[in-house]
Amino acid sequence: MTPSNVAQPAADDPIRVAAFEGRIAAGETIEPKDWMPERYRKQLIRMMSQHAHSEVVGMLPEGNWITRAPSLRRKMSLLAKVQDEGGHGLYIYCGTETLGVDRHDLIDQLLSGTAKYSSIFNYPTLTWADMGAIGWLVDGAAIVNQTVLAKCSYGPYARAMLRICKEENFHKRQGYEIMATLSKGTPAQKAMAQDALNRWWWPSLMMFGPSDKDSPHSAELLRWKVKRKSNDELRQRFVDLTVPQAHAIALVLPDPDLKHNTDTNHWEIGPINWDEFFNVIKGNGPCNRERLEARRRAHAEGAWVRQAAEAYAAKQRGRAQSTAA
Ligand code: BYC
């Protein structure tokens, strides 16, 4: 179903495209009822729906540890975090619907395996320290990416990012605090934190997407100010922010080539294993099958909730109509 307030894009005639691009160049925000090129709309649907799916699938690796949190305080934080991620998915599905798609179709694409979600969630969470590493690194990477998306040209996406980033800051802090506590703990706890960092560091760098020369969508998205920085620029920013944080808690980044370039004032990393990245996004990561299976099961088991909600909404509509009559 297409929301009735959504302007359906007409054929992309060059005059309208030029006017649209003029608005983008002038720094204006595009809103759902505004005319937009079909390609802009499609690109946003692709990117936003992948983002929404990532939030929802991203609940799984951490949800797996809620019952095993080491204290009530940790359990409450983790529970709140996982719930927030579900909420982020819902905001972004709502934002995507302003482009004239139905979230049920988007969810069908996720469940059928035709839509992507972030590569990072196809790795297993083996120990409690992984909750620290995810909060610190994965949410940390998400903040770097999403702070910039909060200035993107499409209004509903930009506004969703503002709220989401506030919550991600809390997520990152609770993760970093877990890592800092473990690294000051017993030798076994410190080793657990180091092991989690070793496993999550490289996949976190891959979250930013392929290097700029291998990123087919970047040029167009940068021109339309959907993306405001390239994949490599954001990855570099994340590295520069995170290396000192690792040093502050006496953990070692698993990169023998990591070095500080005093001329540029950037931390330079060794080569990323892009074969691993492309393998994961093709569906062959360690947990791709498990994650999709868990989502399919949850969707099937939630059918009765959706039916009950629809029945309730229909009843409410009936009541409203009879009151109005
Ligand atoms: N994983 O031309 P490119 C969170 C795909 S969740 C999988 O650079 P683009 C959290 C890309 O889709 C936050 N696929 O693409 C939740 C494209 O494939 P298609 C997640 C990836 O769009 C729970 C192809 O590779 N954040 O914070 O210009 C717990 C070529 O790439 C990935 C977002 O979703 C990847 N990592 O740039 C904790 C941010 N990277 O579509 C935390 C929003 C690339 O042609 N998205 N691909 O089949 C973006 O910023 C951009 O879409 C990307 C990719 C930077 C990810």
PDB file of C-alpha atoms in Angstrom, residues 20-318:
ATOM      1  CA  PHE A  20      16.111  19.305  -7.910  1.00  0.00           C
ATOM      2  CA  GLU A  21      19.889  19.300  -8.130  1.00  0.00           C
ATOM      3  CA  GLY A  22      19.869  23.074  -7.659  1.00  0.00           C
ATOM      4  CA  ARG A  23      17.969  22.616  -4.408  1.00  0.00           C
ATOM      5  CA  ILE A  24      20.463  19.993  -3.251  1.00  0.00           C
ATOM      6  CA  ALA A  25      23.397  22.235  -4.177  1.00  0.00           C
ATOM      7  CA  ALA A  26      21.794  25.075  -2.202  1.00  0.00           C
ATOM      8  CA  GLY A  27      21.692  22.819   0.856  1.00  0.00           C
ATOM      9  CA  GLU A  28      17.903  22.465   0.954  1.00  0.00           C
ATOM     10  CA  THR A  29      16.271  19.452   2.541  1.00  0.00           C
ATOM     11  CA  ILE A  30      14.085  17.224   0.381  1.00  0.00           C
ATOM     12  CA  GLU A  31      10.767  16.263   1.978  1.00  0.00           C
ATOM     13  CA  PRO A  32       8.399  13.389   1.090  1.00  0.00           C
ATOM     14  CA  LYS A  33       5.936  15.499  -0.910  1.00  0.00           C
ATOM     15  CA  ASP A  34       8.687  17.166  -2.940  1.00  0.00           C
ATOM     16  CA  TRP A  35       9.439  16.025  -6.447  1.00  0.00           C
ATOM     17  CA  MET A  36      12.540  13.853  -6.629  1.00  0.00           C
ATOM     18  CA  PRO A  37      14.192  11.830  -9.402  1.00  0.00           C
ATOM     19  CA  GLU A  38      13.142   8.206  -9.403  1.00  0.00           C
ATOM     20  CA  ARG A  39      16.765   7.175  -9.004  1.00  0.00           C
ATOM     21  CA  TYR A  40      17.135   9.314  -5.833  1.00  0.00           C
ATOM     22  CA  ARG A  41      14.018   7.680  -4.398  1.00  0.00           C
ATOM     23  CA  LYS A  42      15.269   4.172  -5.261  1.00  0.00           C
ATOM     24  CA  GLN A  43      18.707   4.825  -3.796  1.00  0.00           C
ATOM     25  CA  LEU A  44      17.166   6.088  -0.556  1.00  0.00           C
ATOM     26  CA  ILE A  45      14.827   3.105  -0.321  1.00  0.00           C
ATOM     27  CA  ARG A  46      17.792   0.762  -0.826  1.00  0.00           C
ATOM     28  CA  MET A  47      19.988   2.449   1.726  1.00  0.00           C
ATOM     29  CA  MET A  48      17.341   3.204   4.349  1.00  0.00           C
ATOM     30  CA  SER A  49      15.763  -0.241   4.188  1.00  0.00           C
ATOM     31  CA  GLN A  50      19.183  -1.880   4.522  1.00  0.00           C
ATOM     32  CA  HIS A  51      19.791   0.354   7.498  1.00  0.00           C
ATOM     33  CA  ALA A  52      16.442  -0.574   9.108  1.00  0.00           C
ATOM     34  CA  HIS A  53      17.132  -4.277   8.544  1.00  0.00           C
ATOM     35  CA  SER A  54      20.574  -3.846  10.135  1.00  0.00           C
ATOM     36  CA  GLU A  55      19.047  -2.402  13.281  1.00  0.00           C
ATOM     37  CA  VAL A  56      16.581  -5.267  13.607  1.00  0.00           C
ATOM     38  CA  VAL A  57      19.010  -8.079  12.737  1.00  0.00           C
ATOM     39  CA  GLY A  58      21.517  -6.281  14.972  1.00  0.00           C
ATOM     40  CA  MET A  59      19.347  -7.125  17.978  1.00  0.00           C
ATOM     41  CA  LEU A  60      20.222 -10.807  17.605  1.00  0.00           C
ATOM     42  CA  PRO A  61      23.932 -11.012  18.523  1.00  0.00           C
ATOM     43  CA  GLU A  62      23.405  -9.034  21.726  1.00  0.00           C
ATOM     44  CA  GLY A  63      19.942 -10.400  22.520  1.00  0.00           C
ATOM     45  CA  ASN A  64      21.721 -13.730  22.799  1.00  0.00           C
ATOM     46  CA  TRP A  65      23.486 -12.481  25.964  1.00  0.00           C
ATOM     47  CA  ILE A  66      20.655 -10.804  27.900  1.00  0.00           C
ATOM     48  CA  THR A  67      19.999 -13.842  30.086  1.00  0.00           C
ATOM     49  CA  ARG A  68      23.731 -14.261  30.728  1.00  0.00           C
ATOM     50  CA  ALA A  69      24.622 -10.693  31.749  1.00  0.00           C
ATOM     51  CA  PRO A  70      26.903 -10.785  34.812  1.00  0.00           C
ATOM     52  CA  SER A  71      24.838  -8.403  36.993  1.00  0.00           C
ATOM     53  CA  LEU A  72      21.397  -6.833  37.157  1.00  0.00           C
ATOM     54  CA  ARG A  73      22.871  -3.451  36.148  1.00  0.00           C
ATOM     55  CA  ARG A  74      24.507  -4.940  33.067  1.00  0.00           C
ATOM     56  CA  LYS A  75      21.335  -6.831  32.209  1.00  0.00           C
ATOM     57  CA  MET A  76      19.220  -3.667  32.413  1.00  0.00           C
ATOM     58  CA  SER A  77      21.626  -1.733  30.171  1.00  0.00           C
ATOM     59  CA  LEU A  78      21.830  -4.500  27.609  1.00  0.00           C
ATOM     60  CA  LEU A  79      18.078  -5.031  27.594  1.00  0.00           C
ATOM     61  CA  ALA A  80      17.518  -1.294  27.070  1.00  0.00           C
ATOM     62  CA  LYS A  81      20.114  -1.195  24.310  1.00  0.00           C
ATOM     63  CA  VAL A  82      18.654  -4.118  22.393  1.00  0.00           C
ATOM     64  CA  GLN A  83      15.197  -2.596  22.729  1.00  0.00           C
ATOM     65  CA  ASP A  84      16.534   0.728  21.408  1.00  0.00           C
ATOM     66  CA  GLU A  85      17.922  -1.031  18.327  1.00  0.00           C
ATOM     67  CA  GLY A  86      14.457  -2.425  17.592  1.00  0.00           C
ATOM     68  CA  GLY A  87      13.088   1.117  17.962  1.00  0.00           C
ATOM     69  CA  HIS A  88      15.703   2.443  15.528  1.00  0.00           C
ATOM     70  CA  GLY A  89      14.596  -0.144  12.996  1.00  0.00           C
ATOM     71  CA  LEU A  90      11.005   1.045  13.379  1.00  0.00           C
ATOM     72  CA  TYR A  91      11.863   4.749  12.925  1.00  0.00           C
ATOM     73  CA  ILE A  92      13.816   3.957   9.794  1.00  0.00           C
ATOM     74  CA  TYR A  93      11.105   1.687   8.352  1.00  0.00           C
ATOM     75  CA  CYS A  94       8.680   4.611   8.947  1.00  0.00           C
ATOM     76  CA  GLY A  95      11.122   6.966   7.236  1.00  0.00           C
ATOM     77  CA  THR A  96      11.413   4.585   4.289  1.00  0.00           C
ATOM     78  CA  GLU A  97       7.624   4.395   3.970  1.00  0.00           C
ATOM     79  CA  THR A  98       7.568   8.159   3.268  1.00  0.00           C
ATOM     80  CA  LEU A  99       9.137   7.199  -0.077  1.00  0.00           C
ATOM     81  CA  GLY A 100       6.038   5.273  -1.078  1.00  0.00           C
ATOM     82  CA  VAL A 101       6.990   1.727  -0.134  1.00  0.00           C
ATOM     83  CA  ASP A 102       5.329  -0.583   2.322  1.00  0.00           C
ATOM     84  CA  ARG A 103       7.408  -1.963   5.163  1.00  0.00           C
ATOM     85  CA  HIS A 104       5.830  -5.392   4.717  1.00  0.00           C
ATOM     86  CA  ASP A 105       7.432  -5.576   1.278  1.00  0.00           C
ATOM     87  CA  LEU A 106      10.761  -4.484   2.718  1.00  0.00           C
ATOM     88  CA  ILE A 107      10.555  -7.093   5.465  1.00  0.00           C
ATOM     89  CA  ASP A 108       9.675  -9.735   2.881  1.00  0.00           C
ATOM     90  CA  GLN A 109      12.876  -8.794   1.032  1.00  0.00           C
ATOM     91  CA  LEU A 110      14.875  -9.261   4.229  1.00  0.00           C
ATOM     92  CA  LEU A 111      13.268 -12.608   5.038  1.00  0.00           C
ATOM     93  CA  SER A 112      13.677 -13.912   1.499  1.00  0.00           C
ATOM     94  CA  GLY A 113      17.363 -13.005   1.590  1.00  0.00           C
ATOM     95  CA  THR A 114      17.173 -10.504  -1.282  1.00  0.00           C
ATOM     96  CA  ALA A 115      17.879  -7.432   0.885  1.00  0.00           C
ATOM     97  CA  LYS A 116      21.187  -6.719   2.556  1.00  0.00           C
ATOM     98  CA  TYR A 117      21.852  -5.800   6.171  1.00  0.00           C
ATOM     99  CA  SER A 118      25.128  -4.796   7.771  1.00  0.00           C
ATOM    100  CA  SER A 119      27.913  -7.351   7.421  1.00  0.00           C
ATOM    101  CA  ILE A 120      28.882  -6.887  11.069  1.00  0.00           C
ATOM    102  CA  PHE A 121      25.893  -8.830  12.385  1.00  0.00           C
ATOM    103  CA  ASN A 122      27.017 -12.027  10.706  1.00  0.00           C
ATOM    104  CA  TYR A 123      29.707 -12.634  13.312  1.00  0.00           C
ATOM    105  CA  PRO A 124      29.103 -14.675  16.482  1.00  0.00           C
ATOM    106  CA  THR A 125      29.061 -13.312  20.040  1.00  0.00           C
ATOM    107  CA  LEU A 126      31.185 -15.836  21.907  1.00  0.00           C
ATOM    108  CA  THR A 127      31.805 -14.215  25.295  1.00  0.00           C
ATOM    109  CA  TRP A 128      30.457 -11.452  27.532  1.00  0.00           C
ATOM    110  CA  ALA A 129      33.313  -9.206  26.351  1.00  0.00           C
ATOM    111  CA  ASP A 130      31.668  -9.233  22.921  1.00  0.00           C
ATOM    112  CA  MET A 131      28.901  -7.068  24.443  1.00  0.00           C
ATOM    113  CA  GLY A 132      31.606  -4.554  25.306  1.00  0.00           C
ATOM    114  CA  ALA A 133      33.246  -4.768  21.890  1.00  0.00           C
ATOM    115  CA  ILE A 134      29.934  -4.348  20.042  1.00  0.00           C
ATOM    116  CA  GLY A 135      28.876  -1.314  22.080  1.00  0.00           C
ATOM    117  CA  TRP A 136      32.281   0.322  21.800  1.00  0.00           C
ATOM    118  CA  LEU A 137      33.197  -0.533  18.209  1.00  0.00           C
ATOM    119  CA  VAL A 138      29.964  -1.306  16.344  1.00  0.00           C
ATOM    120  CA  ASP A 139      27.918   1.470  17.915  1.00  0.00           C
ATOM    121  CA  GLY A 140      31.017   3.680  17.752  1.00  0.00           C
ATOM    122  CA  ALA A 141      31.259   3.052  14.003  1.00  0.00           C
ATOM    123  CA  ALA A 142      27.521   3.601  13.636  1.00  0.00           C
ATOM    124  CA  ILE A 143      27.789   6.977  15.392  1.00  0.00           C
ATOM    125  CA  VAL A 144      30.547   8.131  13.041  1.00  0.00           C
ATOM    126  CA  ASN A 145      28.446   7.107  10.030  1.00  0.00           C
ATOM    127  CA  GLN A 146      25.098   8.339  11.349  1.00  0.00           C
ATOM    128  CA  THR A 147      26.248  11.708  12.681  1.00  0.00           C
ATOM    129  CA  VAL A 148      27.033  12.548   9.085  1.00  0.00           C
ATOM    130  CA  LEU A 149      23.787  10.980   7.799  1.00  0.00           C
ATOM    131  CA  ALA A 150      21.959  13.341  10.187  1.00  0.00           C
ATOM    132  CA  LYS A 151      22.942  16.052   7.686  1.00  0.00           C
ATOM    133  CA  CYS A 152      21.764  14.112   4.629  1.00  0.00           C
ATOM    134  CA  SER A 153      19.525  15.737   2.043  1.00  0.00           C
ATOM    135  CA  TYR A 154      16.416  13.641   2.768  1.00  0.00           C
ATOM    136  CA  GLY A 155      14.571  15.164   5.738  1.00  0.00           C
ATOM    137  CA  PRO A 156      12.925  12.081   7.300  1.00  0.00           C
ATOM    138  CA  TYR A 157      16.194  10.103   7.229  1.00  0.00           C
ATOM    139  CA  ALA A 158      18.221  13.016   8.636  1.00  0.00           C
ATOM    140  CA  ARG A 159      15.735  13.556  11.477  1.00  0.00           C
ATOM    141  CA  ALA A 160      15.630   9.850  12.368  1.00  0.00           C
ATOM    142  CA  MET A 161      19.432   9.911  12.626  1.00  0.00           C
ATOM    143  CA  LEU A 162      19.410  12.789  15.116  1.00  0.00           C
ATOM    144  CA  ARG A 163      17.399  10.819  17.622  1.00  0.00           C
ATOM    145  CA  ILE A 164      19.151   7.539  16.926  1.00  0.00           C
ATOM    146  CA  CYS A 165      22.605   9.063  17.472  1.00  0.00           C
ATOM    147  CA  LYS A 166      21.624  10.222  20.947  1.00  0.00           C
ATOM    148  CA  GLU A 167      20.771   6.655  21.890  1.00  0.00           C
ATOM    149  CA  GLU A 168      23.855   5.237  20.167  1.00  0.00           C
ATOM    150  CA  ASN A 169      26.028   7.415  22.395  1.00  0.00           C
ATOM    151  CA  PHE A 170      24.664   5.652  25.448  1.00  0.00           C
ATOM    152  CA  HIS A 171      25.221   2.302  23.716  1.00  0.00           C
ATOM    153  CA  LYS A 172      28.802   3.124  22.948  1.00  0.00           C
ATOM    154  CA  ARG A 173      29.524   4.279  26.485  1.00  0.00           C
ATOM    155  CA  GLN A 174      28.093   1.161  28.085  1.00  0.00           C
ATOM    156  CA  GLY A 175      30.190  -0.983  25.725  1.00  0.00           C
ATOM    157  CA  TYR A 176      33.388   0.945  26.380  1.00  0.00           C
ATOM    158  CA  GLU A 177      32.735   0.752  30.113  1.00  0.00           C
ATOM    159  CA  ILE A 178      32.429  -3.039  29.878  1.00  0.00           C
ATOM    160  CA  MET A 179      35.755  -3.197  28.035  1.00  0.00           C
ATOM    161  CA  ALA A 180      37.456  -0.801  30.476  1.00  0.00           C
ATOM    162  CA  THR A 181      36.216  -2.830  33.465  1.00  0.00           C
ATOM    163  CA  LEU A 182      37.359  -6.136  31.964  1.00  0.00           C
ATOM    164  CA  SER A 183      40.735  -4.744  31.007  1.00  0.00           C
ATOM    165  CA  LYS A 184      41.315  -3.680  34.635  1.00  0.00           C
ATOM    166  CA  GLY A 185      40.092  -7.045  35.941  1.00  0.00           C
ATOM    167  CA  THR A 186      41.787 -10.417  36.362  1.00  0.00           C
ATOM    168  CA  PRO A 187      44.234 -11.617  33.696  1.00  0.00           C
ATOM    169  CA  ALA A 188      41.475 -13.882  32.350  1.00  0.00           C
ATOM    170  CA  GLN A 189      39.056 -10.949  32.078  1.00  0.00           C
ATOM    171  CA  LYS A 190      41.639  -8.796  30.333  1.00  0.00           C
ATOM    172  CA  ALA A 191      42.390 -11.644  27.930  1.00  0.00           C
ATOM    173  CA  MET A 192      38.669 -11.963  27.207  1.00  0.00           C
ATOM    174  CA  ALA A 193      38.444  -8.240  26.375  1.00  0.00           C
ATOM    175  CA  GLN A 194      41.531  -8.458  24.137  1.00  0.00           C
ATOM    176  CA  ASP A 195      40.128 -11.513  22.351  1.00  0.00           C
ATOM    177  CA  ALA A 196      36.851  -9.687  21.681  1.00  0.00           C
ATOM    178  CA  LEU A 197      38.743  -6.686  20.307  1.00  0.00           C
ATOM    179  CA  ASN A 198      40.821  -8.999  18.106  1.00  0.00           C
ATOM    180  CA  ARG A 199      37.668 -10.524  16.593  1.00  0.00           C
ATOM    181  CA  TRP A 200      35.564  -7.343  16.198  1.00  0.00           C
ATOM    182  CA  TRP A 201      38.139  -4.781  15.050  1.00  0.00           C
ATOM    183  CA  TRP A 202      38.400  -5.711  11.378  1.00  0.00           C
ATOM    184  CA  PRO A 203      34.686  -6.444  10.856  1.00  0.00           C
ATOM    185  CA  SER A 204      33.946  -3.029  12.437  1.00  0.00           C
ATOM    186  CA  LEU A 205      36.174  -1.338   9.867  1.00  0.00           C
ATOM    187  CA  MET A 206      34.287  -3.208   7.132  1.00  0.00           C
ATOM    188  CA  MET A 207      30.975  -1.720   8.324  1.00  0.00           C
ATOM    189  CA  PHE A 208      31.868   1.482   6.448  1.00  0.00           C
ATOM    190  CA  GLY A 209      31.594  -0.377   3.162  1.00  0.00           C
ATOM    191  CA  PRO A 210      34.112  -1.108   0.417  1.00  0.00           C
ATOM    192  CA  SER A 211      36.981   1.258  -0.263  1.00  0.00           C
ATOM    193  CA  ASP A 212      35.970   4.295  -2.304  1.00  0.00           C
ATOM    194  CA  LYS A 213      37.360   2.931  -5.565  1.00  0.00           C
ATOM    195  CA  ASP A 214      35.117  -0.166  -5.214  1.00  0.00           C
ATOM    196  CA  SER A 215      31.962   1.623  -4.016  1.00  0.00           C
ATOM    197  CA  PRO A 216      29.525   1.788  -6.943  1.00  0.00           C
ATOM    198  CA  HIS A 217      26.934   3.974  -5.187  1.00  0.00           C
ATOM    199  CA  SER A 218      29.136   6.565  -3.515  1.00  0.00           C
ATOM    200  CA  ALA A 219      29.626   9.078  -6.335  1.00  0.00           C
ATOM    201  CA  GLU A 220      25.894   9.479  -6.938  1.00  0.00           C
ATOM    202  CA  LEU A 221      25.005   9.530  -3.243  1.00  0.00           C
ATOM    203  CA  LEU A 222      27.683  12.113  -2.503  1.00  0.00           C
ATOM    204  CA  ARG A 223      26.457  14.294  -5.374  1.00  0.00           C
ATOM    205  CA  TRP A 224      22.933  14.155  -3.970  1.00  0.00           C
ATOM    206  CA  LYS A 225      24.235  14.768  -0.435  1.00  0.00           C
ATOM    207  CA  VAL A 226      22.705  11.577   0.857  1.00  0.00           C
ATOM    208  CA  LYS A 227      26.218  10.636   1.822  1.00  0.00           C
ATOM    209  CA  ARG A 228      28.274  13.617   3.012  1.00  0.00           C
ATOM    210  CA  LYS A 229      31.570  11.745   3.414  1.00  0.00           C
ATOM    211  CA  SER A 230      32.982   8.773   1.550  1.00  0.00           C
ATOM    212  CA  ASN A 231      33.353   5.281   3.023  1.00  0.00           C
ATOM    213  CA  ASP A 232      37.112   5.700   3.430  1.00  0.00           C
ATOM    214  CA  GLU A 233      36.815   9.135   5.008  1.00  0.00           C
ATOM    215  CA  LEU A 234      34.411   7.840   7.640  1.00  0.00           C
ATOM    216  CA  ARG A 235      36.524   4.731   8.258  1.00  0.00           C
ATOM    217  CA  GLN A 236      39.557   6.967   8.829  1.00  0.00           C
ATOM    218  CA  ARG A 237      37.622   9.134  11.265  1.00  0.00           C
ATOM    219  CA  PHE A 238      36.574   6.039  13.217  1.00  0.00           C
ATOM    220  CA  VAL A 239      40.167   4.763  13.346  1.00  0.00           C
ATOM    221  CA  ASP A 240      41.462   8.138  14.534  1.00  0.00           C
ATOM    222  CA  LEU A 241      38.870   8.274  17.298  1.00  0.00           C
ATOM    223  CA  THR A 242      39.173   4.647  18.393  1.00  0.00           C
ATOM    224  CA  VAL A 243      42.932   4.023  18.519  1.00  0.00           C
ATOM    225  CA  PRO A 244      43.480   6.388  21.488  1.00  0.00           C
ATOM    226  CA  GLN A 245      40.457   4.841  23.226  1.00  0.00           C
ATOM    227  CA  ALA A 246      42.081   1.385  22.948  1.00  0.00           C
ATOM    228  CA  HIS A 247      45.345   2.777  24.317  1.00  0.00           C
ATOM    229  CA  ALA A 248      43.512   4.379  27.246  1.00  0.00           C
ATOM    230  CA  ILE A 249      42.254   0.991  28.404  1.00  0.00           C
ATOM    231  CA  ALA A 250      45.541  -0.795  27.657  1.00  0.00           C
ATOM    232  CA  LEU A 251      44.200  -2.982  24.853  1.00  0.00           C
ATOM    233  CA  VAL A 252      46.154  -3.676  21.671  1.00  0.00           C
ATOM    234  CA  LEU A 253      44.594  -3.260  18.244  1.00  0.00           C
ATOM    235  CA  PRO A 254      45.157  -6.426  16.188  1.00  0.00           C
ATOM    236  CA  ASP A 255      47.008  -4.669  13.375  1.00  0.00           C
ATOM    237  CA  PRO A 256      50.807  -4.970  13.200  1.00  0.00           C
ATOM    238  CA  ASP A 257      50.885  -2.247  10.524  1.00  0.00           C
ATOM    239  CA  LEU A 258      49.003   0.348  12.571  1.00  0.00           C
ATOM    240  CA  LYS A 259      51.041   3.532  12.816  1.00  0.00           C
ATOM    241  CA  HIS A 260      50.578   7.203  13.476  1.00  0.00           C
ATOM    242  CA  ASN A 261      51.479   9.482  10.592  1.00  0.00           C
ATOM    243  CA  THR A 262      52.768  12.635  12.224  1.00  0.00           C
ATOM    244  CA  ASP A 263      52.535  14.613   8.977  1.00  0.00           C
ATOM    245  CA  THR A 264      48.831  13.960   8.441  1.00  0.00           C
ATOM    246  CA  ASN A 265      48.019  13.329  12.121  1.00  0.00           C
ATOM    247  CA  HIS A 266      46.099  10.196  11.104  1.00  0.00           C
ATOM    248  CA  TRP A 267      46.423   6.609  12.265  1.00  0.00           C
ATOM    249  CA  GLU A 268      47.208   4.411   9.260  1.00  0.00           C
ATOM    250  CA  ILE A 269      45.906   0.849   9.208  1.00  0.00           C
ATOM    251  CA  GLY A 270      47.123  -2.279   7.462  1.00  0.00           C
ATOM    252  CA  PRO A 271      45.212  -3.872   4.559  1.00  0.00           C
ATOM    253  CA  ILE A 272      41.580  -4.863   5.077  1.00  0.00           C
ATOM    254  CA  ASN A 273      40.625  -8.373   3.986  1.00  0.00           C
ATOM    255  CA  TRP A 274      38.057  -7.395   1.364  1.00  0.00           C
ATOM    256  CA  ASP A 275      37.582 -11.015   0.269  1.00  0.00           C
ATOM    257  CA  GLU A 276      36.160 -11.688   3.715  1.00  0.00           C
ATOM    258  CA  PHE A 277      33.847  -8.654   3.459  1.00  0.00           C
ATOM    259  CA  PHE A 278      32.471  -9.584   0.020  1.00  0.00           C
ATOM    260  CA  ASN A 279      32.027 -13.165   1.128  1.00  0.00           C
ATOM    261  CA  VAL A 280      29.984 -12.049   4.150  1.00  0.00           C
ATOM    262  CA  ILE A 281      27.746  -9.726   2.131  1.00  0.00           C
ATOM    263  CA  LYS A 282      27.132 -12.519  -0.376  1.00  0.00           C
ATOM    264  CA  GLY A 283      25.614 -14.532   2.480  1.00  0.00           C
ATOM    265  CA  ASN A 284      28.574 -16.706   3.406  1.00  0.00           C
ATOM    266  CA  GLY A 285      29.658 -15.187   6.724  1.00  0.00           C
ATOM    267  CA  PRO A 286      29.857 -17.265   9.906  1.00  0.00           C
ATOM    268  CA  CYS A 287      26.265 -16.484  10.999  1.00  0.00           C
ATOM    269  CA  ASN A 288      24.325 -15.321   7.892  1.00  0.00           C
ATOM    270  CA  ARG A 289      22.112 -18.402   7.786  1.00  0.00           C
ATOM    271  CA  GLU A 290      21.536 -18.414  11.527  1.00  0.00           C
ATOM    272  CA  ARG A 291      20.563 -14.720  11.580  1.00  0.00           C
ATOM    273  CA  LEU A 292      18.047 -15.041   8.746  1.00  0.00           C
ATOM    274  CA  GLU A 293      16.627 -18.192  10.247  1.00  0.00           C
ATOM    275  CA  ALA A 294      16.143 -16.412  13.599  1.00  0.00           C
ATOM    276  CA  ARG A 295      14.386 -13.484  11.883  1.00  0.00           C
ATOM    277  CA  ARG A 296      12.116 -15.833   9.898  1.00  0.00           C
ATOM    278  CA  ARG A 297      11.214 -17.739  13.044  1.00  0.00           C
ATOM    279  CA  ALA A 298      10.495 -14.535  14.992  1.00  0.00           C
ATOM    280  CA  HIS A 299       8.344 -13.253  12.116  1.00  0.00           C
ATOM    281  CA  ALA A 300       6.322 -16.469  11.974  1.00  0.00           C
ATOM    282  CA  GLU A 301       5.912 -16.617  15.749  1.00  0.00           C
ATOM    283  CA  GLY A 302       4.799 -12.966  15.792  1.00  0.00           C
ATOM    284  CA  ALA A 303       1.987 -13.526  13.275  1.00  0.00           C
ATOM    285  CA  TRP A 304      -0.634 -13.696  16.026  1.00  0.00           C
ATOM    286  CA  VAL A 305       0.510 -10.334  17.425  1.00  0.00           C
ATOM    287  CA  ARG A 306       0.144  -8.670  14.018  1.00  0.00           C
ATOM    288  CA  GLN A 307      -3.293 -10.246  13.563  1.00  0.00           C
ATOM    289  CA  ALA A 308      -4.406  -9.092  17.021  1.00  0.00           C
ATOM    290  CA  ALA A 309      -3.111  -5.546  16.343  1.00  0.00           C
ATOM    291  CA  GLU A 310      -4.934  -5.437  13.010  1.00  0.00           C
ATOM    292  CA  ALA A 311      -8.172  -6.717  14.590  1.00  0.00           C
ATOM    293  CA  TYR A 312      -7.871  -4.097  17.338  1.00  0.00           C
ATOM    294  CA  ALA A 313      -7.216  -1.313  14.815  1.00  0.00           C
ATOM    295  CA  ALA A 314     -10.236  -2.429  12.738  1.00  0.00           C
ATOM    296  CA  LYS A 315     -12.414  -2.375  15.858  1.00  0.00           C
ATOM    297  CA  GLN A 316     -11.199   1.105  16.779  1.00  0.00           C
ATOM    298  CA  ARG A 317     -11.923   2.338  13.227  1.00  0.00           C
ATOM    299  CA  GLY A 318     -15.427   0.843  13.447  1.00  0.00           C
TER     300      GLY A 318
END
